Coordinates of C-alpha atoms in Angstrom, one line a residue:
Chain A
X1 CA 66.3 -0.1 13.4
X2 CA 62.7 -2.4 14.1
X3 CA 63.7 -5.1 15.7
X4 CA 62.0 -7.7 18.3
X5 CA 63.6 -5.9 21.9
X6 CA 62.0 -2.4 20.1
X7 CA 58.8 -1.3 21.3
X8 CA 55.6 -2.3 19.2
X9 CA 55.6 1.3 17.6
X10 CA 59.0 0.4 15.9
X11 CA 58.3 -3.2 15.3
X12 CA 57.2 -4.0 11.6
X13 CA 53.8 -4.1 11.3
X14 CA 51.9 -7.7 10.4
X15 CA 48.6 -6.7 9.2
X16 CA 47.7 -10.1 9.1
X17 CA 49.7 -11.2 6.0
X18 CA 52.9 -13.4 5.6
X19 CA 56.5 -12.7 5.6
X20 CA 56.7 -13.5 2.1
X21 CA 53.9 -11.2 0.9
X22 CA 55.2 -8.4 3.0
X23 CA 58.2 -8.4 1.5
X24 CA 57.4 -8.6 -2.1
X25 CA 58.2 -5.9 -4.1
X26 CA 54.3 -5.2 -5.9
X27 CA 54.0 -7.4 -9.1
X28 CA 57.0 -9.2 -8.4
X29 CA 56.3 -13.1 -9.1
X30 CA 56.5 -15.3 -6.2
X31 CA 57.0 -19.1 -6.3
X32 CA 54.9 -19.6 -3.1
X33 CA 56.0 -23.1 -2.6
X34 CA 56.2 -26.1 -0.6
X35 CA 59.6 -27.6 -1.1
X36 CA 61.4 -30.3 0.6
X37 CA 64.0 -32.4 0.9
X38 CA 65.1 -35.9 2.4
X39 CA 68.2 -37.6 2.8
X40 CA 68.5 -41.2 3.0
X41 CA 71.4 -43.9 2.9
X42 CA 73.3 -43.2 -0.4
X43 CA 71.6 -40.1 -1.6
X44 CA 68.7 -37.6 -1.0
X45 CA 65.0 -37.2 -2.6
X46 CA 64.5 -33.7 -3.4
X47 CA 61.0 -32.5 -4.2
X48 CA 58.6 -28.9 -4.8
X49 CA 55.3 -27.9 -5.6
X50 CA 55.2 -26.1 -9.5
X51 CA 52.7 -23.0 -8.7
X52 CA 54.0 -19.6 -9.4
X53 CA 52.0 -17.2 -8.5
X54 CA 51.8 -13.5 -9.0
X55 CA 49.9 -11.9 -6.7
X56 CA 46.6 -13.8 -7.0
X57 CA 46.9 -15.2 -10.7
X58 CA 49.1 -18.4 -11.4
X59 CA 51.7 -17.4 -13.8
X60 CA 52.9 -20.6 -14.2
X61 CA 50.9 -24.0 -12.9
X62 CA 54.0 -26.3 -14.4
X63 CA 56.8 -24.8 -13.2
X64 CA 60.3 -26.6 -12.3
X65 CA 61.5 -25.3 -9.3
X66 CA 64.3 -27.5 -8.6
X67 CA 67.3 -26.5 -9.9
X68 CA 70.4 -28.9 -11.1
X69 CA 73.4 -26.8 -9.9
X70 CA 76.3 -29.3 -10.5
X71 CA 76.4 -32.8 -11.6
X72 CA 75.3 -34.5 -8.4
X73 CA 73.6 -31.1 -6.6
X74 CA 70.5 -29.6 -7.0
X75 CA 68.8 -26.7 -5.2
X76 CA 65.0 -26.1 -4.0
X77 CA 63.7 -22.6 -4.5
X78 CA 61.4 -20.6 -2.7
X79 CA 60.1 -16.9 -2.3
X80 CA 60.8 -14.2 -5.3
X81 CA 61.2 -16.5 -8.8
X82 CA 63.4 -13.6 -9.8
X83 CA 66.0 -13.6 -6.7
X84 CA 66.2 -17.0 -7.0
X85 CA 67.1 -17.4 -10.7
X86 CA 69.6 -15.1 -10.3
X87 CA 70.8 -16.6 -7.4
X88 CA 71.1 -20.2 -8.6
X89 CA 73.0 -18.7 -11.7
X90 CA 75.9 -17.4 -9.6
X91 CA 76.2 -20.6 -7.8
X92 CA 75.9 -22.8 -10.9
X93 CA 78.7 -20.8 -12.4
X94 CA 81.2 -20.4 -9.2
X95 CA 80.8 -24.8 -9.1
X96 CA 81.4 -25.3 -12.4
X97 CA 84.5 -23.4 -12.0
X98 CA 85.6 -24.6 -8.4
X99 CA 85.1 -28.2 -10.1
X100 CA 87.1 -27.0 -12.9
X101 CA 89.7 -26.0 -10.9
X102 CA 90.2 -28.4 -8.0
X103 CA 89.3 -31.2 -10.4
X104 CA 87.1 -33.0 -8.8
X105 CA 83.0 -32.6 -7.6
X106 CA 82.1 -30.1 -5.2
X107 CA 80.3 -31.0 -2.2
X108 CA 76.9 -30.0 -1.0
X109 CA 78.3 -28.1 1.9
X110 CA 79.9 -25.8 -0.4
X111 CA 77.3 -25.4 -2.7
X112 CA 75.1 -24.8 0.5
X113 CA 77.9 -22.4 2.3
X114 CA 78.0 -20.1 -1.6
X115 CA 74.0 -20.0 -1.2
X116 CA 74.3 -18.5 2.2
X117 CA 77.1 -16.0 1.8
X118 CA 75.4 -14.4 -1.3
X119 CA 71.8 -14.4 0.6
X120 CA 73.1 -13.0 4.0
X121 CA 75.2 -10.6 2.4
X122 CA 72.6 -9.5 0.5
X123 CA 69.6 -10.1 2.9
X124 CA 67.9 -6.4 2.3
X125 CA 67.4 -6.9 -1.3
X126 CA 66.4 -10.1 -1.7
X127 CA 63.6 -12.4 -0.4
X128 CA 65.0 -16.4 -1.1
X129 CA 65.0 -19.1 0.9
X130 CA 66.4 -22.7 -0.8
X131 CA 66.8 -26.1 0.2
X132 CA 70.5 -27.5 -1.3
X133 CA 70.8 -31.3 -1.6
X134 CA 73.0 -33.5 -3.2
X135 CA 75.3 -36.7 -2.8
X136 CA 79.3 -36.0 -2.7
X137 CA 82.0 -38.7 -2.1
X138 CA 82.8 -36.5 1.3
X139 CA 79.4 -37.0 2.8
X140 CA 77.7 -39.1 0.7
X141 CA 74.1 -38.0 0.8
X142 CA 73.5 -34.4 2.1
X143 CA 70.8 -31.4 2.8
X144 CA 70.8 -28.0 3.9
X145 CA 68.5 -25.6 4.5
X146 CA 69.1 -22.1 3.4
X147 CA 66.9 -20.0 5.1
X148 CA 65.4 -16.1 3.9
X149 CA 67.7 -14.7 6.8
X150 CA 70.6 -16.1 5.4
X151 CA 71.1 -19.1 8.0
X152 CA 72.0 -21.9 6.9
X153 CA 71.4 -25.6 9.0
X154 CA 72.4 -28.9 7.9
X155 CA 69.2 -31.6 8.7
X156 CA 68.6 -35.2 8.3
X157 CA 65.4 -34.2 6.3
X158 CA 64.0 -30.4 6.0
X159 CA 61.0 -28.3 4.7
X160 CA 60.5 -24.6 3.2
X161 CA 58.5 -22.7 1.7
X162 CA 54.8 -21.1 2.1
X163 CA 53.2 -24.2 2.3
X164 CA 55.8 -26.0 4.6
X165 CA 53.9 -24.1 7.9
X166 CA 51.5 -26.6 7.5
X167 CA 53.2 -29.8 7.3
X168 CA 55.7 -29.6 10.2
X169 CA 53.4 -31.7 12.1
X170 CA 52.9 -34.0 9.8
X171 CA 56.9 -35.1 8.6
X172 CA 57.8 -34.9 12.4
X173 CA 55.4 -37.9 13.1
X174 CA 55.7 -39.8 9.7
X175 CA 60.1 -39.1 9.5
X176 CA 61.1 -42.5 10.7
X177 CA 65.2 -43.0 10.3
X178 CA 67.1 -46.0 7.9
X179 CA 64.1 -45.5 5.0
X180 CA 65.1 -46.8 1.9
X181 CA 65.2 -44.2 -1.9
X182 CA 60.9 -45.5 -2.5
X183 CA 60.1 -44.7 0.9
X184 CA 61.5 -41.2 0.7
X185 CA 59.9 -40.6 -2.2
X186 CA 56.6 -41.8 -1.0
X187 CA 57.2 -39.4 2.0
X188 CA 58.3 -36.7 0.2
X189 CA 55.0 -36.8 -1.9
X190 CA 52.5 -37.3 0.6
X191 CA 53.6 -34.4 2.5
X192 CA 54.3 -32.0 -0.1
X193 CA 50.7 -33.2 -1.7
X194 CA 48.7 -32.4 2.4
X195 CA 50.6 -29.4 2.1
X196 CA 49.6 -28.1 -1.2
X197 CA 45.7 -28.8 -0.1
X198 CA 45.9 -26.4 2.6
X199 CA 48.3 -23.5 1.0
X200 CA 47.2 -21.3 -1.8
X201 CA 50.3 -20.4 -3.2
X202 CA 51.4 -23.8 -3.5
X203 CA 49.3 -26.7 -6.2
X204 CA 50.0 -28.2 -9.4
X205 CA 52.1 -31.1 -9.9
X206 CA 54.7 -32.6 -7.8
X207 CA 58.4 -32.7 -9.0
X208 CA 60.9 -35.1 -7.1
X209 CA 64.7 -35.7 -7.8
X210 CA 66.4 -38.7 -6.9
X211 CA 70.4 -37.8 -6.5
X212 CA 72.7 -40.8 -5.9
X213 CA 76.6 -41.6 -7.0
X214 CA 75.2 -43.1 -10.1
X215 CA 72.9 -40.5 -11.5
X216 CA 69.9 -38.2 -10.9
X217 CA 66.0 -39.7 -11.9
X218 CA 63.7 -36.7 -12.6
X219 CA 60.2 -37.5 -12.6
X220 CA 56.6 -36.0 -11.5
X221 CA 53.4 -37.0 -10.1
X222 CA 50.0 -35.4 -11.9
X223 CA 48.1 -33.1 -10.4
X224 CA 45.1 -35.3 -10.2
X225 CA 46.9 -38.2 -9.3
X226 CA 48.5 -37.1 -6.0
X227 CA 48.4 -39.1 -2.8
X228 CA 46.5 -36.6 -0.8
X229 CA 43.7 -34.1 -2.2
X230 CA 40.5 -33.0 -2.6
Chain B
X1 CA 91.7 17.7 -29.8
X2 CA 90.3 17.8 -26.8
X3 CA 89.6 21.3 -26.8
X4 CA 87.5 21.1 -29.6
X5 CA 85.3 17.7 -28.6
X6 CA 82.6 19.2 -25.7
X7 CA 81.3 15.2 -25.4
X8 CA 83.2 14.0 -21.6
X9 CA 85.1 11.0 -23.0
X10 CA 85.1 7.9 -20.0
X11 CA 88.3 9.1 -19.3
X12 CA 87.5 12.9 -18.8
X13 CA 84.3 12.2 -16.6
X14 CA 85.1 12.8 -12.6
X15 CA 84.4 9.5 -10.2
X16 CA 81.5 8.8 -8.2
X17 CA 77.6 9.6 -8.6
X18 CA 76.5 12.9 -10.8
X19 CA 74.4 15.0 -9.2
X20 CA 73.9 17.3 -12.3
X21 CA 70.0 16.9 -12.2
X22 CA 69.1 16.7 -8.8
X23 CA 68.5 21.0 -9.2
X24 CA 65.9 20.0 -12.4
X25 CA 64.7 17.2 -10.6
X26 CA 63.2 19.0 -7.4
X27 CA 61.8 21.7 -9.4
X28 CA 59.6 19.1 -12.0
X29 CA 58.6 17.8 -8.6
X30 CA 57.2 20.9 -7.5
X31 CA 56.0 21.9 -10.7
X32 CA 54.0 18.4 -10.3
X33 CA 52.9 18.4 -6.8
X34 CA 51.7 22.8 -7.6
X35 CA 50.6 23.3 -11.1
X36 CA 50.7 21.3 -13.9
X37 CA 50.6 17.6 -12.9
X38 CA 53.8 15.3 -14.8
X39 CA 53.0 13.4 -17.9
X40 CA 52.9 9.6 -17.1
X41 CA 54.5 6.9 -19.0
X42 CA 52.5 5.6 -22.2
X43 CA 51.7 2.2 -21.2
X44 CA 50.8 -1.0 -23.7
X45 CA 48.1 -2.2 -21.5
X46 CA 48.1 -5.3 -24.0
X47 CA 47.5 -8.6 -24.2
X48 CA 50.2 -10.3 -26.1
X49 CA 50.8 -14.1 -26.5
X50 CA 53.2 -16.8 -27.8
X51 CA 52.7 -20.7 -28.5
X52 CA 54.6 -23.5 -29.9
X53 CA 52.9 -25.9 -32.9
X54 CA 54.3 -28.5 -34.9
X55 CA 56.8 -26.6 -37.1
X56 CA 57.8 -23.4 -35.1
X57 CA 56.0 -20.8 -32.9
X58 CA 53.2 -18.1 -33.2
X59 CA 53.4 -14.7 -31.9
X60 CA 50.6 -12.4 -31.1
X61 CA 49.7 -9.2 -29.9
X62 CA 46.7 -5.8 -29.7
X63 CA 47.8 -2.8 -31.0
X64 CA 46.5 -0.5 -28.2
X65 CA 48.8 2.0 -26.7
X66 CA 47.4 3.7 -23.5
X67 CA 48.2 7.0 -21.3
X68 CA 45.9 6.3 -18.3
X69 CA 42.8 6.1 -19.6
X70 CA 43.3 8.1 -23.4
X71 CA 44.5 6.0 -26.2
X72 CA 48.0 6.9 -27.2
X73 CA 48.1 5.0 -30.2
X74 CA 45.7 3.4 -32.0
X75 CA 47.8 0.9 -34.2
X76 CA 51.4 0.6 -32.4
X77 CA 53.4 -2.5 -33.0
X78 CA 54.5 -4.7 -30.3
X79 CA 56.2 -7.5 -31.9
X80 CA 59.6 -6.3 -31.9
X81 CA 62.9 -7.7 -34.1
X82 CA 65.4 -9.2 -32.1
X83 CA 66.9 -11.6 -34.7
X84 CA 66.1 -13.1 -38.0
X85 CA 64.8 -16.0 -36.2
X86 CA 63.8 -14.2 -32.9
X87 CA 61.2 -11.8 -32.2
X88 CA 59.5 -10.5 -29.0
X89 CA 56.6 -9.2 -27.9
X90 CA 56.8 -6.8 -25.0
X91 CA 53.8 -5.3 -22.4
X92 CA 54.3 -2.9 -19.9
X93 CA 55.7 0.7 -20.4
X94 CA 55.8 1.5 -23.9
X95 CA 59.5 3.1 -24.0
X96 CA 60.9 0.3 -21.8
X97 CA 60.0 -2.4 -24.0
X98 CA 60.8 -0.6 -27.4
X99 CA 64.7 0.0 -25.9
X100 CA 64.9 -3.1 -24.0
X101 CA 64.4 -5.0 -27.1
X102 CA 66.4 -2.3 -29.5
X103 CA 69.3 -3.1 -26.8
X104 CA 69.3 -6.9 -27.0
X105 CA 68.4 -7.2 -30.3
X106 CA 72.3 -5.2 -30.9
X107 CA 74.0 -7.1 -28.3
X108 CA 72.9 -10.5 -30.0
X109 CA 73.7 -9.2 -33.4
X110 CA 77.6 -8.6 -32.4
X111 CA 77.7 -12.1 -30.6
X112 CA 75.9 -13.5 -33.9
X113 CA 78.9 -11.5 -36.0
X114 CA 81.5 -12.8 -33.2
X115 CA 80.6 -16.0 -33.0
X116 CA 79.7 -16.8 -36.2
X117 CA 76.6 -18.7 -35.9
X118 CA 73.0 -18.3 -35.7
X119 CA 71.6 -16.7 -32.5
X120 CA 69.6 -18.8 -29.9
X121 CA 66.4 -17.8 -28.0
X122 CA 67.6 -19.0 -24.6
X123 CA 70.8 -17.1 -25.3
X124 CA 68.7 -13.8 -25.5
X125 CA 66.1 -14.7 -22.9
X126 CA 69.6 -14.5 -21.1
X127 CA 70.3 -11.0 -21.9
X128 CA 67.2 -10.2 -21.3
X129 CA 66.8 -11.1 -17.8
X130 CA 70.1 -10.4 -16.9
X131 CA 69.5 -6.7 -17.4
X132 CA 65.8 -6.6 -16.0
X133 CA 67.4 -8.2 -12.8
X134 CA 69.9 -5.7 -12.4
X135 CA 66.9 -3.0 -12.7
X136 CA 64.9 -4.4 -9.9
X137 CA 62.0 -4.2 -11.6
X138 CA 62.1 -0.4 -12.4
X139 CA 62.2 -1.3 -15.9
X140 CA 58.6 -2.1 -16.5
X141 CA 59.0 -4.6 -19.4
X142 CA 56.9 -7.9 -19.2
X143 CA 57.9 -9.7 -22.3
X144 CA 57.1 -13.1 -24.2
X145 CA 60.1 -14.2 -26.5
X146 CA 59.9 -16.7 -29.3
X147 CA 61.9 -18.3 -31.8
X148 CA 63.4 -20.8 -33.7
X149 CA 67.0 -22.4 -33.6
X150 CA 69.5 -25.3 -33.7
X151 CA 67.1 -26.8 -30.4
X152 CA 63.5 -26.3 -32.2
X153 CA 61.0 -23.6 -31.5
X154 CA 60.6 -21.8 -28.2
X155 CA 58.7 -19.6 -26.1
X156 CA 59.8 -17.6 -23.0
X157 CA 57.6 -15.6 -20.5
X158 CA 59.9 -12.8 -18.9
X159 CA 58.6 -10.9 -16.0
X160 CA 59.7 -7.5 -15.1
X161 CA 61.6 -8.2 -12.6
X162 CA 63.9 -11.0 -14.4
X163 CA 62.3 -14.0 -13.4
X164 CA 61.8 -16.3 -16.5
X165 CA 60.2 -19.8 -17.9
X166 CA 59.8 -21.8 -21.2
X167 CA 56.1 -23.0 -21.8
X168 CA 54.6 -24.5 -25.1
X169 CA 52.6 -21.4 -24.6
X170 CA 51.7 -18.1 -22.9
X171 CA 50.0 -15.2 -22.4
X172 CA 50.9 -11.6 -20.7
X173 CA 49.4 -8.6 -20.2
X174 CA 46.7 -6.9 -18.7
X175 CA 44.7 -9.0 -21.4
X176 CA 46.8 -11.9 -20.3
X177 CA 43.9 -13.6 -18.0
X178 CA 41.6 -13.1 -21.1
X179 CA 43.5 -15.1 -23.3
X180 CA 44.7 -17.4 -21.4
X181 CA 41.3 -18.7 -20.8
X182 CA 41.1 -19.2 -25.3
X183 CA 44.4 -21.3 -24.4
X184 CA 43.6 -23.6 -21.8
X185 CA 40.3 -24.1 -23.3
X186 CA 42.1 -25.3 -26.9
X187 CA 45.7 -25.3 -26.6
X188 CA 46.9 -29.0 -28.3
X189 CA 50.1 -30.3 -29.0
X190 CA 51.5 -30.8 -32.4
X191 CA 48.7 -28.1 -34.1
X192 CA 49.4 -27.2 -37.8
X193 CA 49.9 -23.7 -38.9
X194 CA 46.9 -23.0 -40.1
X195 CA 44.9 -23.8 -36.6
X196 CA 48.1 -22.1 -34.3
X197 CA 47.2 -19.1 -36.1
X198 CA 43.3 -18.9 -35.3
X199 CA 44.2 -20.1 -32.1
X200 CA 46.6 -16.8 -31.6
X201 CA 44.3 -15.0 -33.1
X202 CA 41.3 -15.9 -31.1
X203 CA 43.1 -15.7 -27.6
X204 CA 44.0 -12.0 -29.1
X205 CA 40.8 -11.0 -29.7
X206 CA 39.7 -12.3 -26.3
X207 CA 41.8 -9.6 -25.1
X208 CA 40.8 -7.0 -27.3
X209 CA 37.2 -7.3 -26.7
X210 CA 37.5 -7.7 -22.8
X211 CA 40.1 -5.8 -21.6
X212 CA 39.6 -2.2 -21.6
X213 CA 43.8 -1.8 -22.1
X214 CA 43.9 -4.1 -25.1
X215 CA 41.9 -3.2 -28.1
X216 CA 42.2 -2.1 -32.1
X217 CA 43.8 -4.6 -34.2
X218 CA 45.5 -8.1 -33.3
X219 CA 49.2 -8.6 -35.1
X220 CA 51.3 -11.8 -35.8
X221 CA 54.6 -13.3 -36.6
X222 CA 54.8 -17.0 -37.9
X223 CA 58.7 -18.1 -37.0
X224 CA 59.2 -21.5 -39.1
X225 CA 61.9 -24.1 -37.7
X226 CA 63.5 -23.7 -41.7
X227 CA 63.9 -20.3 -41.0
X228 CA 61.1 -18.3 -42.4
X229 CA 59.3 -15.5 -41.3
X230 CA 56.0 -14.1 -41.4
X231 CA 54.9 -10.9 -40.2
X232 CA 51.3 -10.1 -40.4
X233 CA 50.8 -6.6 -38.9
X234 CA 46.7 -6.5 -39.2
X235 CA 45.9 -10.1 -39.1
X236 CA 42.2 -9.1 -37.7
X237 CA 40.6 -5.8 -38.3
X238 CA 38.0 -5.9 -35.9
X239 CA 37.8 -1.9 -35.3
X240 CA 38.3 -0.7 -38.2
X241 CA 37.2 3.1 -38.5
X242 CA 37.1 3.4 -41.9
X243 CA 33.8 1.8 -42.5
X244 CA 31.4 4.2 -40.0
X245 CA 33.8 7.3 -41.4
X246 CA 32.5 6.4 -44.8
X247 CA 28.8 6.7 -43.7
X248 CA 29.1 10.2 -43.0
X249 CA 27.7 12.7 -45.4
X250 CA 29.4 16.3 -45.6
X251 CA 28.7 18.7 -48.1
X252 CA 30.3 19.1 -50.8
X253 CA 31.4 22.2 -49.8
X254 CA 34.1 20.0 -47.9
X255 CA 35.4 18.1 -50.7
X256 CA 36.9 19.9 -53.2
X257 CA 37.8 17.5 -56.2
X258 CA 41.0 18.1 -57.9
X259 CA 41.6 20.8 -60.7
X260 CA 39.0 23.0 -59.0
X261 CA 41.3 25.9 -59.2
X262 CA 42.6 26.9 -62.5
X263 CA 46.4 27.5 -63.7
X264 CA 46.8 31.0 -64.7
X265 CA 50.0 31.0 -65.7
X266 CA 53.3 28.6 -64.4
X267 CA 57.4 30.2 -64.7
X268 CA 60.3 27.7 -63.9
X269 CA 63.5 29.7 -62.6
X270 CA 66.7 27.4 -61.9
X271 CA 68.6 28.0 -59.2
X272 CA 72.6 29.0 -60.0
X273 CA 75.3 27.7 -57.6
X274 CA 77.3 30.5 -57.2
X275 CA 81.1 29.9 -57.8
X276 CA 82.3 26.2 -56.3
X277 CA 85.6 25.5 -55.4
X278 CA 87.1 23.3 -52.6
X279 CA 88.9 24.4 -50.1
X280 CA 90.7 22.0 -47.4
X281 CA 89.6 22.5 -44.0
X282 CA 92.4 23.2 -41.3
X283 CA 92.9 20.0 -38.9
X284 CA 95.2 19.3 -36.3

């Protein structure tokens, strides 16, 4: 089995291209993707990038890539569109009944924790990475970062995707800790918006959820309007 | 009576994989890789498209069928039936898309006869991607869905391998790029019948006339919010053969008009059953 302590023959080969388009069965629709998510005091700020992109033509320039998985939890998705749906399905279905059941809302942690199992169980067959955030009475404002090898790390604020290789500088140095819901936002969008100039499979508009005990506020920013660009 | 039924009921059938054709299997793959090379799949090449106006949705599609490079079919129909109020358009292999649809089209008609109300589209956009998933993208079906129900008019793009979105419109196909340029260009919101249709009709034809995998004639369906239907198979003619076939001057040798060879003589003999009886079969 290629792995990193094998010698280069057995090692996979790069060719120059990137994990995700390696892996990508041919044809198969990617959402390239920048996504992100931030948590502050009394809720997080979720947002993503809406290219989809299949092979080098953009399926979809609009797309919503952030997913509502229960009332108060939503889900960021990156790598194959078609993984990904499937995956936030199964969740969406196992939280509605574990809410069902126990009676009252699930928290983020196990919404994160189902992510995981289902992607490192099934790590050979799918390509998915997502970014789960949400607000729970437990925690109160929470995000995780479900990665395409099936780990998954709870962070203060964290970025995925294509386009998030190019931004890591960028939200280390601008994160500052104690910012408010608007300053979030803001954040979110600038660095989502520097990251979508310099990645291809990421453009479009910017979508942003703001989750908090009292609701969730949807919203986008133009493509032409965004706080970085050409 | 089970000596008499040679179909394996699910009960009969041993457990575990069936390697009954692995022995045909390796012997079409030598007859490929020696002699004669395997048929491929008929392919729609296509460029087939779907959009939203103010009062329901538009479908459209070629009528091009290819096998590599020959034209299969000249004037197949790609707007399939799933429901009185939801049809589909399909690209990709030819088969696929024809049972894909067949397949969904039953499955919703028992959950319309269970449930006792009028299918939706998401319900079969669903189904749809439910099953391509579980293919991996072996079943080569690239599909836009449309339709009407209790929540308006929609339109689906479904990729092959199960990933799927709702747009006021879109395009797929190896005509899809072609077309999608006649959208962007003069897609509105809110347009009346009358202008959806041209629209469809003109992102078609971009298709037909540019892609070398779309061509012949462009087909629509017109699915009204109230519930009616219009299926226009030949809304533009572009190709039409008959036209240049007409020119063509054979001798008259060739066409022999009717009544060119006399009736000598004509005898009508009934035929007699012979004696008819019933007799009741032996059953268990």
């Amino acid at each position: 089995m290629a792995s990193l302590y094998a010698p280069p023959s057995l090692r996979q080969q790069h060719d120059g291209k990137s994990a995700e388009t390696r892996n990508l069965k041919p044809g198969e629709i990617s959402s390239g993707t920048t996504i992100m998510a931030v948590c502050f005091n009394g809720g997080v700020v979720l947002g993503a990038d809406s290219r989809v992109s299949s092979g080098t033509y953009v399926v979809n320039r609009v797309s919503d890539k952030i997913v509502q998985l229960h009332e108060r939890i939503w889900c960021c998705r990156s790598g194959s569109a078609a993984d990904t749906q499937a995956l936030t399905d199964i969740v969406k279905h196992h939280l509605g009944q574990i809410s069902i059941e126990t009676g009252r809302l699930p928290t983020v942690a196990m919404a994160a924790h189902l992510m995981r199992k289902l992607i490192y169980g099934n790590k050979d067959n799918l390509m998915a990475g997502v970014i789960v955030g949400g607000w729970d009475p437990v925690e109160g404002g929470s995000v995780y970062n479900v990665t395409l090898g099936g780990s998954c790390v709870r962070q203060p604020f964290t970025i995925g995707g294509s386009g998030s290789s190019y931004i890591y500088g960028l939200v280390d140095a601008e994160c500052r800790s104690g910012m408010n819901a608007d300053e979030c936002n803001a954040f979110v969008k600038k660095a989502v918006s520097h990251a979508m100039a310099r990645d291809g499979s990421s453009g479009g508009i910017i979508r942003t959820v703001v989750v908090t005990e009292d609701g969730n506020v949807r919203s986008y920013t133009e493509g032409n309007k965004l706080p970085y660009g050409p | 009576m089970s000596e008499y039924s040679h179909a394996r009921t699910p009960m009969e059938e041993p457990a575990g994989f069936s390697f009954e054709n692995t022995m045909r299997n390796e012997m079409l793959q030598r007859a490929a890789t020696s002699g004669r090379p395997l048929p491929s799949a008929t392919k729609t090449g296509t460029t087939i498209v779907g959009m939203i106006f103010d009062g329901g949705v538009v479908l459209g599609a070629d009528t091009r069928a290819t096998n590599d490079t020959t034209i299969a079919e000249k004037n197949c129909e790609k707007i399939h039936y799933i429901a009185d109020n939801i049809y589909c358009c399909g690209a990709g292999t030819a088969a696929d898309t024809e049972k894909t649809t067949d397949l969904i089209s039953s499955q919703l008609e028992l959950l319309r006869m269970n449930s006792k109300s009028q299918p939706r589209v998401v319900t079969a956009c669903t189904l749809l991607k439910r099953m391509l998933f579980r293919y991996q993208g072996h079943i080569s079906a690239a599909l836009v869905l449309g339709g009407c129900d209790v929540n308006g008019p929609h339109i689906f793009n479904i990729a092959p391998h199960g990933s799927t979105f709702s747009q006021p419109y879109t395009t797929m196909g190896s005509g899809s790029l072609a077309a999608m340029a006649v959208f962007e260009t003069e897609w509105r919101e809110n347009m009346d019948e009358r202008a959806a249709t041209e629209l469809v009709k003109k992102a078609i034809l971009a298709g037909v006339f540019n892609d070398l995998g779309s061509g012949s004639n462009c087909d629509t369906t017109v699915i009204r919010v109230d519930g009616t239907v219009t299926v226009t198979r030949g809304a533009v003619t572009p190709n039409d053969p008959l036209k240049l076939r007409s020119m063509i001057n054979r001798s008259s040798k060739m066409t022999i008009p009717l009544g060119a060879t006399p009736v000598i003589s004509s005898t009508y003999t009934p035929f007699t059953l012979a004696d008819v009886t019933v007799t009741e079969m032996e059953t268990e």
